[in-house]
mmCIF file of C-alpha atoms in Angstrom:
data_model
loop_
_atom_site.group_PDB
_atom_site.id
_atom_site.type_symbol
_atom_site.label_atom_id
_atom_site.label_comp_id
_atom_site.label_asym_id
_atom_site.label_seq_id
_atom_site.Cartn_x
_atom_site.Cartn_y
_atom_site.Cartn_z
ATOM 1 C CA GLN A 1 25.895 -29.786 -34.889
ATOM 2 C CA LYS A 2 26.463 -27.206 -31.809
ATOM 3 C CA GLU A 3 25.764 -23.582 -31.686
ATOM 4 C CA VAL A 4 29.077 -22.547 -31.858
ATOM 5 C CA GLU A 5 31.911 -24.069 -32.688
ATOM 6 C CA GLN A 6 35.960 -23.272 -31.286
ATOM 7 C CA ASP A 7 39.103 -25.331 -32.186
ATOM 8 C CA PRO A 8 40.197 -25.344 -28.423
ATOM 9 C CA GLY A 9 44.258 -25.767 -28.598
ATOM 10 C CA PRO A 10 46.282 -25.578 -27.881
ATOM 11 C CA LEU A 11 48.141 -23.442 -29.839
ATOM 12 C CA SER A 12 51.724 -22.750 -28.607
ATOM 13 C CA VAL A 13 53.946 -19.472 -30.835
ATOM 14 C CA PRO A 14 57.349 -18.373 -30.108
ATOM 15 C CA GLU A 15 56.933 -14.123 -28.910
ATOM 16 C CA GLY A 16 56.258 -11.789 -31.738
ATOM 17 C CA ALA A 17 54.010 -13.984 -34.314
ATOM 18 C CA ILE A 18 50.853 -13.422 -35.162
ATOM 19 C CA VAL A 19 48.196 -15.667 -34.022
ATOM 20 C CA SER A 20 45.024 -16.439 -35.256
ATOM 21 C CA LEU A 21 42.132 -17.556 -33.787
ATOM 22 C CA ASN A 22 39.014 -18.362 -34.743
ATOM 23 C CA CYS A 23 34.632 -19.730 -34.545
ATOM 24 C CA THR A 24 32.178 -20.843 -36.151
ATOM 25 C CA TYR A 25 28.865 -20.436 -35.717
ATOM 26 C CA SER A 26 25.658 -22.087 -36.942
ATOM 27 C CA ASN A 27 23.048 -19.821 -35.643
ATOM 28 C CA SER A 28 21.740 -16.931 -38.703
ATOM 29 C CA ALA A 29 20.230 -14.958 -35.486
ATOM 30 C CA PHE A 30 23.908 -14.020 -33.870
ATOM 31 C CA GLN A 31 24.325 -10.088 -34.439
ATOM 32 C CA TYR A 32 26.622 -9.205 -31.087
ATOM 33 C CA PHE A 33 30.194 -10.520 -31.435
ATOM 34 C CA MET A 34 32.363 -11.014 -28.702
ATOM 35 C CA TRP A 35 35.972 -12.536 -27.343
ATOM 36 C CA TYR A 36 36.570 -12.884 -24.071
ATOM 37 C CA ARG A 37 40.385 -13.931 -22.403
ATOM 38 C CA GLN A 38 40.860 -15.504 -19.938
ATOM 39 C CA TYR A 39 44.197 -16.195 -17.186
ATOM 40 C CA SER A 40 44.097 -19.349 -15.158
ATOM 41 C CA ARG A 41 41.728 -19.034 -12.201
ATOM 42 C CA LYS A 42 40.707 -15.907 -12.920
ATOM 43 C CA GLY A 43 37.358 -14.873 -14.856
ATOM 44 C CA PRO A 44 36.683 -14.202 -18.152
ATOM 45 C CA GLU A 45 37.108 -10.399 -19.662
ATOM 46 C CA LEU A 46 35.832 -8.840 -21.885
ATOM 47 C CA LEU A 47 38.823 -7.955 -25.564
ATOM 48 C CA MET A 48 36.859 -6.779 -28.225
ATOM 49 C CA TYR A 49 33.220 -6.895 -29.279
ATOM 50 C CA THR A 50 32.074 -6.474 -32.673
ATOM 51 C CA TYR A 51 28.038 -5.510 -34.411
ATOM 52 C CA SER A 52 27.589 -7.504 -36.758
ATOM 53 C CA SER A 53 30.257 -8.403 -39.678
ATOM 54 C CA GLY A 54 33.271 -5.836 -40.232
ATOM 55 C CA ASN A 55 36.592 -5.348 -38.291
ATOM 56 C CA LYS A 56 37.231 -3.861 -35.701
ATOM 57 C CA GLU A 57 40.792 -2.520 -34.016
ATOM 58 C CA ASP A 58 42.209 -2.294 -30.793
ATOM 59 C CA GLY A 59 45.681 -1.833 -30.506
ATOM 60 C CA ARG A 60 47.212 -5.363 -31.417
ATOM 61 C CA PHE A 61 44.429 -7.239 -31.080
ATOM 62 C CA THR A 62 42.078 -7.166 -34.314
ATOM 63 C CA ALA A 63 38.665 -8.713 -34.205
ATOM 64 C CA GLN A 64 36.457 -9.862 -37.881
ATOM 65 C CA VAL A 65 33.146 -10.730 -38.377
ATOM 66 C CA ASP A 66 32.328 -12.376 -41.829
ATOM 67 C CA LYS A 67 28.290 -13.315 -41.049
ATOM 68 C CA SER A 68 28.343 -14.036 -44.726
ATOM 69 C CA SER A 69 30.536 -17.466 -44.007
ATOM 70 C CA LYS A 70 29.283 -17.246 -40.342
ATOM 71 C CA TYR A 71 33.350 -17.143 -39.146
ATOM 72 C CA ILE A 72 34.553 -15.225 -36.795
ATOM 73 C CA SER A 73 38.093 -14.455 -35.861
ATOM 74 C CA LEU A 74 40.525 -12.298 -34.316
ATOM 75 C CA PHE A 75 44.065 -11.844 -35.168
ATOM 76 C CA ILE A 76 46.502 -11.254 -32.083
ATOM 77 C CA ARG A 77 49.695 -8.709 -34.082
ATOM 78 C CA ASP A 78 53.188 -8.695 -31.874
ATOM 79 C CA SER A 79 52.212 -11.908 -29.416
ATOM 80 C CA GLN A 80 53.821 -11.727 -25.663
ATOM 81 C CA PRO A 81 53.577 -14.075 -23.389
ATOM 82 C CA SER A 82 51.139 -11.836 -21.182
ATOM 83 C CA ASP A 83 48.813 -13.184 -23.989
ATOM 84 C CA SER A 84 49.298 -16.574 -22.745
ATOM 85 C CA ALA A 85 45.387 -17.288 -21.564
ATOM 86 C CA THR A 86 42.700 -19.012 -23.288
ATOM 87 C CA TYR A 87 40.784 -17.333 -25.513
ATOM 88 C CA LEU A 88 36.750 -17.391 -24.898
ATOM 89 C CA CYS A 89 34.395 -16.573 -28.595
ATOM 90 C CA ALA A 90 30.679 -15.561 -27.275
ATOM 91 C CA MET A 91 28.010 -14.864 -29.379
ATOM 92 C CA SER A 92 23.876 -13.786 -29.192
ATOM 93 C CA ALA A 93 21.296 -12.231 -30.886
ATOM 94 C CA ARG A 94 20.694 -9.887 -28.378
ATOM 95 C CA LYS A 95 23.052 -7.022 -27.353
ATOM 96 C CA TYR A 96 25.337 -9.017 -24.160
ATOM 97 C CA GLY A 97 22.401 -11.444 -24.302
ATOM 98 C CA GLY A 98 20.178 -9.200 -23.687
ATOM 99 C CA SER A 99 17.945 -9.714 -20.982
ATOM 100 C CA GLN A 100 18.115 -13.062 -20.432
ATOM 101 C CA GLY A 101 22.151 -12.297 -20.708
ATOM 102 C CA ASN A 102 22.766 -15.596 -22.582
ATOM 103 C CA LEU A 103 25.849 -15.488 -24.075
ATOM 104 C CA ILE A 104 26.830 -18.861 -26.366
ATOM 105 C CA PHE A 105 29.913 -19.377 -25.601
ATOM 106 C CA GLY A 106 32.642 -21.541 -27.463
ATOM 107 C CA LYS A 107 34.905 -24.268 -25.590
ATOM 108 C CA GLY A 108 38.093 -21.682 -25.908
ATOM 109 C CA THR A 109 41.352 -21.567 -26.816
ATOM 110 C CA LYS A 110 44.326 -22.158 -25.146
ATOM 111 C CA LEU A 111 47.591 -20.239 -25.895
ATOM 112 C CA SER A 112 50.490 -20.183 -25.287
ATOM 113 C CA VAL A 113 53.009 -17.968 -26.118
ATOM 114 C CA LYS A 114 57.282 -18.740 -26.074
ATOM 115 C CA PRO A 115 60.246 -16.128 -25.197
ATOM 116 C CA GLY B 1 36.989 -1.339 -11.496
ATOM 117 C CA ALA B 2 33.542 -4.201 -11.877
ATOM 118 C CA VAL B 3 35.254 -6.293 -9.754
ATOM 119 C CA VAL B 4 33.265 -9.970 -8.899
ATOM 120 C CA SER B 5 34.168 -12.341 -6.496
ATOM 121 C CA GLN B 6 32.960 -15.356 -5.586
ATOM 122 C CA HIS B 7 33.802 -17.785 -2.506
ATOM 123 C CA PRO B 8 34.719 -19.743 -2.630
ATOM 124 C CA SER B 9 37.183 -21.162 -5.640
ATOM 125 C CA TRP B 10 37.191 -24.433 -5.013
ATOM 126 C CA VAL B 11 34.966 -26.929 -2.185
ATOM 127 C CA ILE B 12 35.131 -30.626 -2.418
ATOM 128 C CA CYS B 13 32.086 -32.052 -0.865
ATOM 129 C CA LYS B 14 30.367 -35.648 -0.438
ATOM 130 C CA SER B 15 27.710 -37.404 -1.938
ATOM 131 C CA GLY B 16 23.823 -36.149 -0.613
ATOM 132 C CA THR B 17 25.474 -32.843 0.664
ATOM 133 C CA SER B 18 24.176 -29.593 0.109
ATOM 134 C CA VAL B 19 26.726 -27.194 -1.045
ATOM 135 C CA LYS B 20 26.447 -22.428 -1.392
ATOM 136 C CA ILE B 21 28.904 -20.648 -3.772
ATOM 137 C CA GLU B 22 28.244 -16.894 -3.348
ATOM 138 C CA CYS B 23 28.918 -14.080 -6.003
ATOM 139 C CA ARG B 24 30.120 -10.467 -5.022
ATOM 140 C CA SER B 25 30.026 -7.604 -7.003
ATOM 141 C CA LEU B 26 32.709 -5.630 -4.962
ATOM 142 C CA ASP B 27 32.536 -1.837 -6.525
ATOM 143 C CA PHE B 28 29.478 -1.959 -7.817
ATOM 144 C CA GLN B 29 25.934 -2.081 -7.571
ATOM 145 C CA ALA B 30 23.924 -5.522 -9.974
ATOM 146 C CA THR B 31 20.445 -6.256 -10.224
ATOM 147 C CA THR B 32 20.914 -9.248 -12.363
ATOM 148 C CA MET B 33 23.876 -11.429 -11.845
ATOM 149 C CA PHE B 34 24.183 -14.480 -13.645
ATOM 150 C CA TRP B 35 25.053 -18.685 -13.626
ATOM 151 C CA TYR B 36 26.929 -20.691 -15.487
ATOM 152 C CA ARG B 37 28.155 -23.201 -15.884
ATOM 153 C CA GLN B 38 30.991 -25.462 -18.085
ATOM 154 C CA PHE B 39 31.867 -28.801 -18.123
ATOM 155 C CA PRO B 40 35.661 -29.590 -19.280
ATOM 156 C CA LYS B 41 37.012 -29.480 -22.428
ATOM 157 C CA GLN B 42 33.349 -27.776 -22.666
ATOM 158 C CA SER B 43 32.081 -23.851 -23.577
ATOM 159 C CA LEU B 44 30.249 -21.912 -20.708
ATOM 160 C CA MET B 45 26.800 -22.487 -20.371
ATOM 161 C CA LEU B 46 24.240 -21.092 -19.242
ATOM 162 C CA MET B 47 21.763 -21.418 -16.172
ATOM 163 C CA ALA B 48 19.959 -19.310 -14.367
ATOM 164 C CA THR B 49 19.492 -15.636 -14.848
ATOM 165 C CA SER B 50 19.149 -13.703 -11.052
ATOM 166 C CA ASN B 51 16.697 -10.750 -11.060
ATOM 167 C CA GLU B 52 17.547 -8.667 -7.453
ATOM 168 C CA GLY B 53 14.513 -9.197 -5.704
ATOM 169 C CA SER B 54 12.943 -11.823 -7.484
ATOM 170 C CA LYS B 55 12.637 -15.631 -8.436
ATOM 171 C CA ALA B 56 15.419 -16.923 -10.764
ATOM 172 C CA THR B 57 14.684 -17.053 -14.481
ATOM 173 C CA TYR B 58 16.480 -21.169 -15.693
ATOM 174 C CA GLU B 59 17.425 -22.481 -18.474
ATOM 175 C CA GLN B 60 16.425 -25.592 -19.654
ATOM 176 C CA GLY B 61 17.447 -28.245 -18.912
ATOM 177 C CA VAL B 62 18.122 -26.841 -15.849
ATOM 178 C CA GLU B 63 16.438 -27.629 -12.297
ATOM 179 C CA LYS B 64 15.151 -25.220 -9.611
ATOM 180 C CA ASP B 65 14.947 -27.616 -7.834
ATOM 181 C CA LYS B 66 18.466 -28.670 -7.062
ATOM 182 C CA PHE B 67 19.871 -25.682 -7.853
ATOM 183 C CA LEU B 68 18.826 -22.442 -5.435
ATOM 184 C CA ILE B 69 19.563 -18.817 -6.508
ATOM 185 C CA ASN B 70 18.695 -16.401 -3.854
ATOM 186 C CA HIS B 71 19.717 -12.478 -4.794
ATOM 187 C CA ALA B 72 19.048 -10.778 -1.421
ATOM 188 C CA SER B 73 20.827 -7.723 -2.167
ATOM 189 C CA LEU B 74 22.213 -6.154 -5.597
ATOM 190 C CA THR B 75 25.457 -7.605 -4.187
ATOM 191 C CA LEU B 76 25.246 -10.780 -4.160
ATOM 192 C CA SER B 77 23.854 -13.465 -5.332
ATOM 193 C CA THR B 78 23.679 -17.753 -3.685
ATOM 194 C CA LEU B 79 23.988 -20.190 -5.659
ATOM 195 C CA THR B 80 22.443 -23.836 -3.687
ATOM 196 C CA VAL B 81 23.711 -27.136 -5.239
ATOM 197 C CA THR B 82 20.956 -29.081 -3.002
ATOM 198 C CA SER B 83 21.707 -32.964 -2.671
ATOM 199 C CA ALA B 84 24.579 -33.110 -4.814
ATOM 200 C CA HIS B 85 26.081 -35.895 -6.541
ATOM 201 C CA PRO B 86 29.226 -36.292 -8.368
ATOM 202 C CA GLU B 87 27.388 -35.269 -12.379
ATOM 203 C CA ASP B 88 27.117 -31.882 -10.494
ATOM 204 C CA SER B 89 31.282 -31.643 -10.760
ATOM 205 C CA SER B 90 31.755 -29.042 -12.581
ATOM 206 C CA PHE B 91 33.081 -24.706 -12.437
ATOM 207 C CA TYR B 92 30.359 -22.664 -12.062
ATOM 208 C CA ILE B 93 31.372 -19.345 -12.383
ATOM 209 C CA CYS B 94 29.375 -16.092 -11.899
ATOM 210 C CA SER B 95 28.491 -12.796 -13.762
ATOM 211 C CA ALA B 96 26.961 -9.029 -12.779
ATOM 212 C CA ARG B 97 26.140 -6.128 -14.968
ATOM 213 C CA ASP B 98 26.200 -3.061 -13.295
ATOM 214 C CA LEU B 99 23.199 -0.938 -11.799
ATOM 215 C CA LEU B 100 24.666 1.944 -13.414
ATOM 216 C CA LEU B 101 25.946 1.980 -16.721
ATOM 217 C CA ALA B 102 23.884 3.455 -19.812
ATOM 218 C CA GLY B 103 22.683 1.572 -22.031
ATOM 219 C CA ALA B 104 20.249 -0.726 -21.866
ATOM 220 C CA TYR B 105 21.871 -3.793 -21.791
ATOM 221 C CA ASN B 106 25.564 -3.575 -20.370
ATOM 222 C CA GLU B 107 28.865 -5.761 -20.455
ATOM 223 C CA GLN B 108 28.945 -9.040 -18.318
ATOM 224 C CA PHE B 109 31.389 -8.835 -15.248
ATOM 225 C CA PHE B 110 32.851 -12.209 -14.767
ATOM 226 C CA GLY B 111 33.708 -14.137 -11.544
ATOM 227 C CA PRO B 112 36.639 -16.044 -10.751
ATOM 228 C CA GLY B 113 34.646 -18.970 -11.123
ATOM 229 C CA THR B 114 34.797 -21.509 -8.632
ATOM 230 C CA ARG B 115 35.123 -25.067 -9.080
ATOM 231 C CA LEU B 116 32.820 -28.197 -7.238
ATOM 232 C CA THR B 117 33.912 -31.618 -7.040
ATOM 233 C CA VAL B 118 31.330 -33.691 -5.719
ATOM 234 C CA LEU B 119 32.813 -37.223 -3.801
#
């Protein structure tokens, strides 16, 4: 079993839809959870960062962490065509991967928001 | 701010040759840079951690003699794939940490990646 599982999609939704992206993980030591957005031919950029369990909201984006289920989610409300990108979850036992920077990534989910 | 560039963005080479990939932090200084590799439909996997002025630390299973990393300055790290073979074809992406940002461990800023194809 891989440490982090993420459905690669692709996921296609109409503009204005609520998007739900998810990852599951197996390592109980993970404490820090991140979502990255990657546009075509660009590097991943940090979208959301969460420590331990709970919810975090930033504009149209909400990140949820359920450590008891080892399950994290990213919700996008009122999705826009500009949200079309690949979304990667990443996690680590130490903040931003610690000194060794070892972030464990999911495969990424390719999202397309149609106008 | 916090821009990381990579060069080249795409390279094709013959089997047996060596290829050098550059990673630069454009508007900040980075004591630590990281090199990742992503095979098609797979996750980004950390290959090595590069600290300015010292030897790189390689992840288990990554051959240090094949993937040479040099971090000679606070804004430049290079990855050289030596004697490349078709199985080395992959997407190589670097990230960097800003020296001046507060906190013991801070965010990694990623470059756009380099696609290597070995014929």
